[in-house]
Coordinates of C-alpha atoms in Angstrom, one line a residue:
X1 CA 133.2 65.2 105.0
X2 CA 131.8 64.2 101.5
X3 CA 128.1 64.3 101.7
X4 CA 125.8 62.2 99.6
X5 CA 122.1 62.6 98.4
X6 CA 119.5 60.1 99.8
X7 CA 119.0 56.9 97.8
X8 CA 115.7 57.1 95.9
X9 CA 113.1 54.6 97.3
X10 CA 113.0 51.3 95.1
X11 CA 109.6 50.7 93.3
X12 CA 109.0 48.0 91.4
X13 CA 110.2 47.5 87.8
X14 CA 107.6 48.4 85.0
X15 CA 107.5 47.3 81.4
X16 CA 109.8 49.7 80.0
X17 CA 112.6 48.6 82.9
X18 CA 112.3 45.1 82.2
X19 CA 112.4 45.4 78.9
X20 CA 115.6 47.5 79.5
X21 CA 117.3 44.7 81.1
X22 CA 116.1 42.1 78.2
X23 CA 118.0 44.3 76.0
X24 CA 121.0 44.5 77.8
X25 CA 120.4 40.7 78.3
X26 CA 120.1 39.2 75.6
X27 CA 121.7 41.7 72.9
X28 CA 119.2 43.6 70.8
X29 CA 120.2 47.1 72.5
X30 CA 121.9 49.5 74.8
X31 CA 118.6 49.5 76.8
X32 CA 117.4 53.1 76.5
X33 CA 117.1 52.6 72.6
X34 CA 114.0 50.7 73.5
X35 CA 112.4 52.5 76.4
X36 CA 109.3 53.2 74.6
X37 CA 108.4 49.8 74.1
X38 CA 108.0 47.5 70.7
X39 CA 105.9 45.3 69.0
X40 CA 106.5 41.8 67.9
X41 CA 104.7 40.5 64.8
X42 CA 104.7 36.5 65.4
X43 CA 103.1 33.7 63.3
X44 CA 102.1 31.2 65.7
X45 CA 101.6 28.5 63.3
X46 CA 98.3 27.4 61.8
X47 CA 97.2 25.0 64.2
X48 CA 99.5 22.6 65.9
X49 CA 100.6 24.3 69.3
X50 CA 103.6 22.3 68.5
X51 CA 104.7 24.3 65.3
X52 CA 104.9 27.3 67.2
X53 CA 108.8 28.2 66.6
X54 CA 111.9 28.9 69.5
X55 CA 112.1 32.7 68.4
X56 CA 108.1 32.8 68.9
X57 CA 108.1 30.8 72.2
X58 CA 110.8 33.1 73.6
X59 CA 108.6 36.5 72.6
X60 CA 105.5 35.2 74.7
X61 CA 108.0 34.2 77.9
X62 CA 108.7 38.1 77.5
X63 CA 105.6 39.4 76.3
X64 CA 103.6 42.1 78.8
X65 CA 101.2 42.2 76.1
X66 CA 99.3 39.9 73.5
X67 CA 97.3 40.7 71.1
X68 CA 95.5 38.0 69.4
X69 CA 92.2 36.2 67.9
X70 CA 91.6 34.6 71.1
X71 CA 88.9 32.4 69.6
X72 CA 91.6 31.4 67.2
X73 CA 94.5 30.6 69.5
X74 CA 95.1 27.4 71.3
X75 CA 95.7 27.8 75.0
X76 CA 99.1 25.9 74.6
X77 CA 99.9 29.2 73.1
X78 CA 99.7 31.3 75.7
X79 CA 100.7 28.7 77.9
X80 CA 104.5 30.3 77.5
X81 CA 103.1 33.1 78.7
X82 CA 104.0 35.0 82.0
X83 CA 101.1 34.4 84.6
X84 CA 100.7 38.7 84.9
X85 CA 100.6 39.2 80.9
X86 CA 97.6 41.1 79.8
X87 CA 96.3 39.6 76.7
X88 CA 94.0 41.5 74.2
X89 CA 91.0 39.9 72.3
X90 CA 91.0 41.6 68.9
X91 CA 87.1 40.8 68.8
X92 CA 86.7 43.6 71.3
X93 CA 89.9 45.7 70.4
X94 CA 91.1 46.9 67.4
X95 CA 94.7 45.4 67.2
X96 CA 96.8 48.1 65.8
X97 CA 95.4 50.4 68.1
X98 CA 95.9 48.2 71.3
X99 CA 99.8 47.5 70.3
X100 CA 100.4 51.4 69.8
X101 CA 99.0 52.2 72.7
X102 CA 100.8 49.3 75.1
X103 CA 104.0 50.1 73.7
X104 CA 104.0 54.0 74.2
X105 CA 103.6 53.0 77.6
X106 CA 106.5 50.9 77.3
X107 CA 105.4 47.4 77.2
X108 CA 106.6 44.5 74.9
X109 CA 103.6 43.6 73.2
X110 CA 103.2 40.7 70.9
X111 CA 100.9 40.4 68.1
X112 CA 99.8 36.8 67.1
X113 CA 99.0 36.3 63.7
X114 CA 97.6 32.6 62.6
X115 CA 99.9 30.9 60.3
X116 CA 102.7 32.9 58.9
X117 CA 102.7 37.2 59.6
X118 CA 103.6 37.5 55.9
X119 CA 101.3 35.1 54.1
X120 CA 97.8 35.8 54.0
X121 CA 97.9 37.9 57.1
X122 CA 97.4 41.9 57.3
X123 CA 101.2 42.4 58.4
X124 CA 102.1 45.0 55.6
X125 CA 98.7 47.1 56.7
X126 CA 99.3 46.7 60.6
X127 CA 103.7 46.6 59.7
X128 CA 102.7 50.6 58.0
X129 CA 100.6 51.6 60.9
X130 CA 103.4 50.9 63.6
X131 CA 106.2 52.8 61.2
X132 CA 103.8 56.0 60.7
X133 CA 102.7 55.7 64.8
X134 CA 106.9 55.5 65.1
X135 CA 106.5 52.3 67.4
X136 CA 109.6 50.1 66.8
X137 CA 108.9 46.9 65.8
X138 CA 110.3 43.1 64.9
X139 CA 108.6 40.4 62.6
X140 CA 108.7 37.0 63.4
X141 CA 107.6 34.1 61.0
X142 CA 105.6 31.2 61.8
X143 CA 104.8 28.1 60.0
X144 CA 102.2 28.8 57.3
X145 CA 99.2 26.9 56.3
X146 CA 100.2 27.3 53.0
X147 CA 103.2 24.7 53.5
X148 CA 102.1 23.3 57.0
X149 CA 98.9 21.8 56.4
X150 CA 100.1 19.8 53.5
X151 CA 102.8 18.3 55.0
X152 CA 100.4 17.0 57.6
X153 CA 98.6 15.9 55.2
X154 CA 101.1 13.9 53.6
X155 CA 101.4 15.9 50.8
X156 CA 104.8 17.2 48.8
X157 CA 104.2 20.6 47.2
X158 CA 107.3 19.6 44.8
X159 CA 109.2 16.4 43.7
X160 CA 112.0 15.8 41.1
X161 CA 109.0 16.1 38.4
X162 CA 107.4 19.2 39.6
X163 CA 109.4 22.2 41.0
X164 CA 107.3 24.5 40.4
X165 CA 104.0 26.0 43.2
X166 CA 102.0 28.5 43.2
X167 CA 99.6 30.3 46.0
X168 CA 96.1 31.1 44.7
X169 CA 93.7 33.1 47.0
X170 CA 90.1 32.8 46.0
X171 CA 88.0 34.0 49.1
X172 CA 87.3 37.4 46.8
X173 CA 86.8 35.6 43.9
X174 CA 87.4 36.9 40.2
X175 CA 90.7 34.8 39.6
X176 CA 91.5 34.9 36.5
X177 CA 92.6 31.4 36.4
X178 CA 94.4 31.0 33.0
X179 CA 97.5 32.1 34.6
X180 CA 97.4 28.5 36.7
X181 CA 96.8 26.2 33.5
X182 CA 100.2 25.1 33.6
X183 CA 99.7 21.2 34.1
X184 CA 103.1 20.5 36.0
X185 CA 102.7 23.3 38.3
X186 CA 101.4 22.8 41.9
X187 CA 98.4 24.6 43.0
X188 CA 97.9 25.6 46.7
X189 CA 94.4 27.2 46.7
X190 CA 93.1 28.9 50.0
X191 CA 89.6 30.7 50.7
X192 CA 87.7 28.2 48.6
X193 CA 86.0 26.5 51.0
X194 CA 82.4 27.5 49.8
X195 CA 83.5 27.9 46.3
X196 CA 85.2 24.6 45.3
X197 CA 83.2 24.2 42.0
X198 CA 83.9 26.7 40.6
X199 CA 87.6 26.4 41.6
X200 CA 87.4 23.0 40.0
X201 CA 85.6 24.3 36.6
X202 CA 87.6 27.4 36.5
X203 CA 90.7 25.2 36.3
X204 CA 89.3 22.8 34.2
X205 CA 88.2 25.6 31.7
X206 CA 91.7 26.4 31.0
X207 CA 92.7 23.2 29.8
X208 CA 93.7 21.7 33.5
X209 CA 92.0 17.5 33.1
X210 CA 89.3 16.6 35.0
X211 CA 91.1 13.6 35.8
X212 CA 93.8 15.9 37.5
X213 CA 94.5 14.7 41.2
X214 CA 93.2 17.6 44.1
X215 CA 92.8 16.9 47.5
X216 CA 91.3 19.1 50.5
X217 CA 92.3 19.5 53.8
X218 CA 90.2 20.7 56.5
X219 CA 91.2 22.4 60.0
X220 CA 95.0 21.1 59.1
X221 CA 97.6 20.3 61.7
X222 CA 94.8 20.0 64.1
X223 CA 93.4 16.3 65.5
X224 CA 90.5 17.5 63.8
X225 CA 92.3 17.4 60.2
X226 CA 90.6 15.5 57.9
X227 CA 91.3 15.4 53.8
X228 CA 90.0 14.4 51.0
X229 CA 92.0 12.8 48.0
X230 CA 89.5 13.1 44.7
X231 CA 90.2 14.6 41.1
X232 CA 89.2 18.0 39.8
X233 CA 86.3 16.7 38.4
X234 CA 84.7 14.9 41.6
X235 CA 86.3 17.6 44.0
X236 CA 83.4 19.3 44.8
X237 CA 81.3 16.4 45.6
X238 CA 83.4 14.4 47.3
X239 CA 84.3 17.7 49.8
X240 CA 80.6 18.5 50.6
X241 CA 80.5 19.6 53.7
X242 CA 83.7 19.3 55.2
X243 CA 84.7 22.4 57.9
X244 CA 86.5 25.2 57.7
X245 CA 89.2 26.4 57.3
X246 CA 90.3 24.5 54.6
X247 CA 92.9 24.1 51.5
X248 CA 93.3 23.1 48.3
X249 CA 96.3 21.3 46.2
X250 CA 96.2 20.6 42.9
X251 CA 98.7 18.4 40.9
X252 CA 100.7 15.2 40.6
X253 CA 101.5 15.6 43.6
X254 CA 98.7 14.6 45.0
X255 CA 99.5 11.1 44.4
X256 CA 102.3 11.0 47.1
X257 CA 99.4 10.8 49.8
X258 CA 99.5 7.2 49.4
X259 CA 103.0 6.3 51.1
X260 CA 103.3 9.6 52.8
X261 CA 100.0 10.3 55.2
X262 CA 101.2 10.2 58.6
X263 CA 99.0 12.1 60.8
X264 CA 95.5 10.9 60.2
X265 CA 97.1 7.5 59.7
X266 CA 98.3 7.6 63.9
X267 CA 96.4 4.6 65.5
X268 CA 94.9 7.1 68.3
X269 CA 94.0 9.7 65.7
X270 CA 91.2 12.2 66.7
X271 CA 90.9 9.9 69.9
X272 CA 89.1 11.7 72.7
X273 CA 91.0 9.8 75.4
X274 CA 89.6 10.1 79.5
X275 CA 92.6 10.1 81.8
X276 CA 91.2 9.7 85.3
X277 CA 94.4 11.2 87.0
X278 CA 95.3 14.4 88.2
X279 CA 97.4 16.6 86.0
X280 CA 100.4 15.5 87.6
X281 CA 100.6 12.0 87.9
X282 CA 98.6 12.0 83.9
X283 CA 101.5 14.0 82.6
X284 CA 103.5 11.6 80.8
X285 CA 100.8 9.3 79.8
X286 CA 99.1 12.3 78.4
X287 CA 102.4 13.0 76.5
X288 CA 102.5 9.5 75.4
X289 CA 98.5 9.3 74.1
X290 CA 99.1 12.7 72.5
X291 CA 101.8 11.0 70.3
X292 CA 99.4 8.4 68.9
X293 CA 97.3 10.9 67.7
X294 CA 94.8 11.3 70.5
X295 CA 93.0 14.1 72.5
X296 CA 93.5 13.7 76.4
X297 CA 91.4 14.9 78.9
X298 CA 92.7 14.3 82.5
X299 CA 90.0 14.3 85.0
X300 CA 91.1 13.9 88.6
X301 CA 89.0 10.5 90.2
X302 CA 91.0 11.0 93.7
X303 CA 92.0 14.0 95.8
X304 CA 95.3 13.6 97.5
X305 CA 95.6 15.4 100.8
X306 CA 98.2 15.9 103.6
X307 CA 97.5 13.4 106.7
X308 CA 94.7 14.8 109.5
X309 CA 98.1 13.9 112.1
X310 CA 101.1 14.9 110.9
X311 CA 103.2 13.7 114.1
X312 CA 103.8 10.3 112.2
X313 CA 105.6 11.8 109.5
X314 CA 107.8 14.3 111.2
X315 CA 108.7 11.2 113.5
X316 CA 109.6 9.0 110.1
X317 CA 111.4 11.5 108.7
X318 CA 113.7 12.2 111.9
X319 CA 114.1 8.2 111.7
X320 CA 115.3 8.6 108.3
X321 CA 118.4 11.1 109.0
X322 CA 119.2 9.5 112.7
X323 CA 119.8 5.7 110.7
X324 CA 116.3 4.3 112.2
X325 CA 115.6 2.3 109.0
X326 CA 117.1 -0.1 106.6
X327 CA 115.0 0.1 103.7
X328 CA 112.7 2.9 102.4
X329 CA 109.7 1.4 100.1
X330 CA 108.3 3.7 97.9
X331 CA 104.4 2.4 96.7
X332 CA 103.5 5.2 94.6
X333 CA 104.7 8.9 93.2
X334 CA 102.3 10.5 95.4
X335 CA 104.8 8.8 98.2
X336 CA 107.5 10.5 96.8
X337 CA 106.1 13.8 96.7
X338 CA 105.0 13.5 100.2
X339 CA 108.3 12.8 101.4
X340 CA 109.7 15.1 99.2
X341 CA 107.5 18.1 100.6
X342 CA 108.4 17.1 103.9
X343 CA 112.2 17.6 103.6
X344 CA 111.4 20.7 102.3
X345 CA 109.8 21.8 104.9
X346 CA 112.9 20.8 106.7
X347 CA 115.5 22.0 104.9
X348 CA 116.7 18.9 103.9
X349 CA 117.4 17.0 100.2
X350 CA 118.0 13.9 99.0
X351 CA 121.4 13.6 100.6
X352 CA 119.5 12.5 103.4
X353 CA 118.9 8.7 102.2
X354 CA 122.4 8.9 102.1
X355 CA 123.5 4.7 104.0
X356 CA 119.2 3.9 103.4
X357 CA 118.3 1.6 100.7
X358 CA 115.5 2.5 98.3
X359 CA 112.5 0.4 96.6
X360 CA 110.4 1.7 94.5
X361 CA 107.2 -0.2 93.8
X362 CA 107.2 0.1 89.8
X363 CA 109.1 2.5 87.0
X364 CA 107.0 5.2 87.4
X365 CA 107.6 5.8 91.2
X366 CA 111.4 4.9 90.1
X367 CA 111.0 7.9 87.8
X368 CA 110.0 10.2 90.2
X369 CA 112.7 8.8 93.0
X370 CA 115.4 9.9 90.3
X371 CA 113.7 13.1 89.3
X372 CA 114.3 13.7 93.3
X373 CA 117.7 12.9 93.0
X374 CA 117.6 9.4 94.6
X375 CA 118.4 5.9 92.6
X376 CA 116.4 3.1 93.6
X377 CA 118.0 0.2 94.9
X378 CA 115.5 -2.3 94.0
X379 CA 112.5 -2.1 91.5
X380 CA 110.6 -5.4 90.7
X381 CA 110.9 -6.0 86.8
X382 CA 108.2 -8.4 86.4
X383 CA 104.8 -7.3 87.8
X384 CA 105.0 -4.0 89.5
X385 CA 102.7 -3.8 92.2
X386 CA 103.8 -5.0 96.0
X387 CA 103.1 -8.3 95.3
X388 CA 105.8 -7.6 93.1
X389 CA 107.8 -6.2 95.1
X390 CA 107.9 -9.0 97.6
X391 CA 109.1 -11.7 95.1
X392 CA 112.3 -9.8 94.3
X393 CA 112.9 -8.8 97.9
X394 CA 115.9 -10.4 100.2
X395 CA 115.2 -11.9 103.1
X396 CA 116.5 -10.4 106.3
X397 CA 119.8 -11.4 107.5
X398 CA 120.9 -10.6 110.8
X399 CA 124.4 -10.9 109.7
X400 CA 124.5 -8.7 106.8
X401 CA 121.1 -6.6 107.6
X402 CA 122.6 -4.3 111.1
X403 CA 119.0 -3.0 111.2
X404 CA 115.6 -5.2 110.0
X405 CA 113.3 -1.7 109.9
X406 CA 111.4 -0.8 106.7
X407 CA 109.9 2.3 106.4
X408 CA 106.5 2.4 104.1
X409 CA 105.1 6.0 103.6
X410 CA 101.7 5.5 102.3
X411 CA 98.7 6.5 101.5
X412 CA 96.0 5.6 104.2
X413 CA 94.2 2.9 102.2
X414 CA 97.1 1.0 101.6
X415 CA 96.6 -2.7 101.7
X416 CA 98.6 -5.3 103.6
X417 CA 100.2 -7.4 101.2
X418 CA 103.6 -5.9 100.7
X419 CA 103.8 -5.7 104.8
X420 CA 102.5 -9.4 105.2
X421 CA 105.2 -10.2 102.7
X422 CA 108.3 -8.5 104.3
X423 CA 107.4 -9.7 107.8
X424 CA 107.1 -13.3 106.5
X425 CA 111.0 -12.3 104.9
X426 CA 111.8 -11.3 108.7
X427 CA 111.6 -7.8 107.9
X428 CA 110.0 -5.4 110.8
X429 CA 107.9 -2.7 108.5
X430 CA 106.8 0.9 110.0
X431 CA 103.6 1.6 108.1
X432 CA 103.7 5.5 108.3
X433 CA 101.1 7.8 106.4
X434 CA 102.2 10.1 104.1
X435 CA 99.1 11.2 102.4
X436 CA 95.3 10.6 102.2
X437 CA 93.2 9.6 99.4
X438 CA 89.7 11.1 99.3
X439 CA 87.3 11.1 96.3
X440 CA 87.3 14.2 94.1
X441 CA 84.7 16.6 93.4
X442 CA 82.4 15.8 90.2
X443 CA 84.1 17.0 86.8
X444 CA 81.9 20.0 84.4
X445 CA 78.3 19.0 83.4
X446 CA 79.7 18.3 80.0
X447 CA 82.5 15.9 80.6
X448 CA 79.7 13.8 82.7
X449 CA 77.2 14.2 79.9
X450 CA 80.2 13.0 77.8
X451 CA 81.2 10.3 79.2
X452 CA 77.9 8.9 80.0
X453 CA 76.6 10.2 76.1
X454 CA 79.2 8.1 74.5
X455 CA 81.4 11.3 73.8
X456 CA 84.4 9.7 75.1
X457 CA 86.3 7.0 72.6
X458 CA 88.4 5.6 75.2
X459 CA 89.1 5.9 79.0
X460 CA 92.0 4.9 80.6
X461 CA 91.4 2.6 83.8
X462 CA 94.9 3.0 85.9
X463 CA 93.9 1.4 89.2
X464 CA 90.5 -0.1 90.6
X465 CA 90.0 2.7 92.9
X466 CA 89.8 5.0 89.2
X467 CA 87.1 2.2 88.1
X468 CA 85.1 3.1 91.6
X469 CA 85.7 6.9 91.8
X470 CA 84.9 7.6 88.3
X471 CA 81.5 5.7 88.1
X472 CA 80.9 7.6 91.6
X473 CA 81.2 11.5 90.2
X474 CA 80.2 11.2 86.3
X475 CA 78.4 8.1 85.9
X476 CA 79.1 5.0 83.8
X477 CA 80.9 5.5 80.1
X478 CA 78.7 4.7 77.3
X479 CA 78.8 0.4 76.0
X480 CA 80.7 2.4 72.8
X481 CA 83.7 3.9 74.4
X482 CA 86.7 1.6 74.2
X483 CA 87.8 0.4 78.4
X484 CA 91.5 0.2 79.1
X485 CA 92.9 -1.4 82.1
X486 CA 95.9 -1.7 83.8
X487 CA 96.1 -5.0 85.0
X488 CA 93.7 -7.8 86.1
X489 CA 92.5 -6.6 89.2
X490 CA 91.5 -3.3 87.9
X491 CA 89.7 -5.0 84.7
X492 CA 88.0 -7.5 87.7
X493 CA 86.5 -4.0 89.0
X494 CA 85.3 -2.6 85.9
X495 CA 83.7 -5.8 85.0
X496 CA 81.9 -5.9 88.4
X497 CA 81.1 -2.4 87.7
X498 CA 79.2 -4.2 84.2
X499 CA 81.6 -2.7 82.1
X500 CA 83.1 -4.2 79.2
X501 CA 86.7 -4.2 78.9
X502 CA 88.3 -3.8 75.6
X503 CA 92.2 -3.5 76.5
X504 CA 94.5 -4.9 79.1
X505 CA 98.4 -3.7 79.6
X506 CA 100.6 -6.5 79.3
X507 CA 102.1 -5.2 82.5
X508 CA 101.1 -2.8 85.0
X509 CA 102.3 0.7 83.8
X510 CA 100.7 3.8 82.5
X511 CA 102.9 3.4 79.5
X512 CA 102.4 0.0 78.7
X513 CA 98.6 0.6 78.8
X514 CA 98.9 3.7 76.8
X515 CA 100.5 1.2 74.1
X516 CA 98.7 -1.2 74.4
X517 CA 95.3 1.0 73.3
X518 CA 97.2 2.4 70.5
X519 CA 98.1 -1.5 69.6
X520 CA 94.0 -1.5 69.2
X521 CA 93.5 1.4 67.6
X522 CA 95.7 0.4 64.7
X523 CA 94.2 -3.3 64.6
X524 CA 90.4 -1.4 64.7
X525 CA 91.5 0.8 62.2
X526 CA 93.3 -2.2 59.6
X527 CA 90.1 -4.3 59.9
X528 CA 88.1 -1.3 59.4
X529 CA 90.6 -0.7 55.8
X530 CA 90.3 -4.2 54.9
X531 CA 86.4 -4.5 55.1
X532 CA 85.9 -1.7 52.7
X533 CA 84.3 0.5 55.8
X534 CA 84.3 4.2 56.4
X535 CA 86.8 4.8 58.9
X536 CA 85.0 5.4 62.3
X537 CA 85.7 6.4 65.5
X538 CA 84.2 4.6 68.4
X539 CA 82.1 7.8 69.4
X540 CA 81.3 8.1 66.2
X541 CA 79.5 4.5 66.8
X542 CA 76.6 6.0 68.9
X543 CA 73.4 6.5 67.5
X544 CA 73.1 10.3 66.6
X545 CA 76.6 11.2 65.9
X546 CA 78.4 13.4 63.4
X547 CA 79.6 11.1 60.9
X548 CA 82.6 12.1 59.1
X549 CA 84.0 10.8 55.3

């Protein structure tokens, strides 16, 4: 007999195990090499969540520690984060201190720097700390603002003329500034934002021309950038009050601006857009309004909830895999998701529509049929709504139809149209509910106070029900904030509602209307160009408000 020792009780992994397997993983080690933890030193860009590289996105899905300004850190940041990290505030920690101590205890810490580690950052103080504490570390670099924030502003730091930059830092002052007099050198000046004057006559005492083309960016990369194109002599004038942080260029350079602004030149830009949807169903247009440039906030209007019976769904759903039905007519993506949660529930997949054909009311609910794994049949091009539907729909024939049922899961408010439309067809329809609509609970005090105060530039109307429900839990949107609609019916119910509407999609999708307000965004902007007017945002319309260059 060969006898064996009792298996240890499992426990749950800890930092230093996972970290263990990462090694092992992806690479970097044998495992044990690493069992007292490390420290990553990441740039996380200076601004844009978007700039915010592969190698740093893949330390934060690892991290068990951050350690970061949080006042300084977008949320989309951390967003790549694990829901159980731990994340350090260096206002209330000192940060050297924090990562020594979660990596003795064998965590993988991460230690977010703004911009680039290695530019402008303390990473040779905090870098010499680690080595003397003996904690292993890694540097990762991020986009600086140094090169970041003037290609968002439009700005080359070299051309075929000028090949040469150079980095200034004035926030201690006492540069001695003969060393930049060189005329065909590029100047990238940071910590001047309360000492552009003398910047400008420091250069200009060394022999740099007034006339010499500088420009300053403000909060750069951000939907908040804004810059200022003016010459050495006028700079400090002309930049008078603009925010911090902020940068300086100097140089021919300069002059590119003209053909190369691209960001504050998006027909959206700095938009604070309303999105009256939940976070799902605002995703994509979100995505969309982000890419013109604007700010979305999605703020649910309706509340989708599970049926108070749910007898009639487990019945459809049976009817679905025994061949009760012909057709299956999706009306909306919250359909999709209710049917979709079902077979879950039953252990079943798409496989199941397997001999069913599918409609799908518009491309949206299309989308999310195929993101289920199911290709619509039929999906009305024209206008998509069941009206819509009904034109492009076959009439029943008893010799090529060997069933005339149509399921409709719906919501509970659902109107009759598409069913009066089928039956006239010589279609039988099962009206089944798949979910309930209920208004939602009132958003923060100050996204009422916003939208009521005129702090919105634009809200996005997607149905008439939004129109009805938003009024009902914030209030009416100021007469300056742009109105989008959908489609007629919707703008029929905001105008009832005595609002004035601004924008209409040329056909009824979330995408299309999305377009459609950037269309007027860039026409507002144009006329605004061509009239010799600051450019101004509609909130920026309302009496009292911050009114930028």
């Amino acid at each position: 007999m060969i006898a064996t020792a009792p298996a240890a009780p499992s426990t749950p992994a800890g930092p230093a195990e996972k970290n263990d397997a990462a090694d092992k993983a992806d690479g970097t080690g044998d495992g044990a090499s690493f069992r007292a933890g490390r420290v990553a030193l990441v740039g996380m860009g200076p601004g844009d969540p978007g700039l915010l590289t592969l190698r740093a996105a893949a330390a934060l899905e690892r991290a068990d520690v951050v350690v970061v300004d949080r006042a300084r850190c977008p949320a989309e940041i951390l967003s790549h984060c694990r829901p159980d990290v731990e994340i350090v505030d260096t206002a209330e920690a000192e940060p050297v201190e924090a990562a020594v101590a979660a990596a003795r205890g064998g965590a993988y810490v991460v230690r977010l720097f703004r911009g680039d580690p290695g530019l402008g950052c303390d990473l040779a103080a905090e870098g010499d700390r680690l080595t003397e504490a003996g904690v292993p570390f890694e540097i990762v670099p991020g986009v600086s603002a140094v090169t970041g924030v003037p290609g968002y502003a439009g700005i080359p730091l070299t051309d075929r003329e000028h090949r040469e930059v150079r980095i200034v830092d004035a926030s201690e002052g006492g540069v001695d500034w003969q060393r930049f007099a060189a005329p065909d050198v590029t100047l990238v000046v940071t910590g001047a934002e309360g000492a552009v004057g003398e910047v400008a006559k420091g250069l200009m005492a060394v022999g740099r021309p007034g006339s010499t083309p500088a420009a300053m960016t403000s909060l750069g990369t951000t939907t908040e950038q804004e810059t200022v194109v003016s010459t050495l002599q006028r700079l400090a004038a002309d930049t008078k009050g603009m925010e911090a942080p902020a940068l300086i260029i100097v140089g021919d350079v300069v002059r590119h601006r003209d053909t190369l602004s691209w960001f504050e030149t998006k027909p959206l830009f700095g938009w604070r857009v309303l999105v009256p949807r939940t976070k799902e169903q605002a995703a994509s247009l979100s995505e969309q309004l982000r890419e013109y440039g604007a700010v979305p906030e999605e703020v649910p209007t309706i509340s989708v909830e599970p049926p108070r019976t749910p007898q009639q769904m487990e019945r459809a759903v049976k009817g679905l895999v025994t061949g009760r039905y012909e057709w299956v007519v999706f009306t909306s993506t919250n359909a999709v998701r209710a049917i979709r949660e079902k077979f879950a529930a039953y252990g079943l997949d798409a496989r199941a529509f397997a001999g069913l054909k599918v409609a799908a009311v518009g491309e949206q609910t299309a989308k999310a049929l195929v993101e289920f794994g199911v290709q619509p049949d039929l999906v009305p091009t024209g206008q998509q709504s069941g009206e819509g539907l009904v034109k492009v729909w076959p009439p029943y024939d008893q010799d090529l139809d060997p069933i005339n049922r149509v399921l409709l899961p719906r919501a509970d408010i659902a109107t009759d149209t598409l069913i009066a439309g089928l039956t006239e067809l010589g279609w039988e329809c099962e009206d089944v509910t798949a979910y309930r609509t209920v208004r939602a609970a009132p958003p923060p005090a100050p996204i009422r106070e916003a939208i009521k105060g005129g702090g919105f530039d634009a809200v996005l109307f997607t149905s008439s029900s939004t129109v009805k429900n938003l009024i009902g839990i914030a209030g009416k949107p100021h007469n300056v904030t742009v109105i989008a609609c959908i489609g007629p019916q919707t703008a029929k119910t905001a105008e009832e509602y005595g609002l004035r509407v601004d924008v209409m999609a040329p056909k009824p999708s979330v995408s299309a209307l999305a377009e459609a307000l950037a269309e007027y965004g860039a026409r507002r902007r144009a006329a605004q160009i061509e009239a010799g007017a600051p450019l101004r945002k509609p909130s920026q319309m309302r009496r009292g408000a911050r009114r930028r260059r």
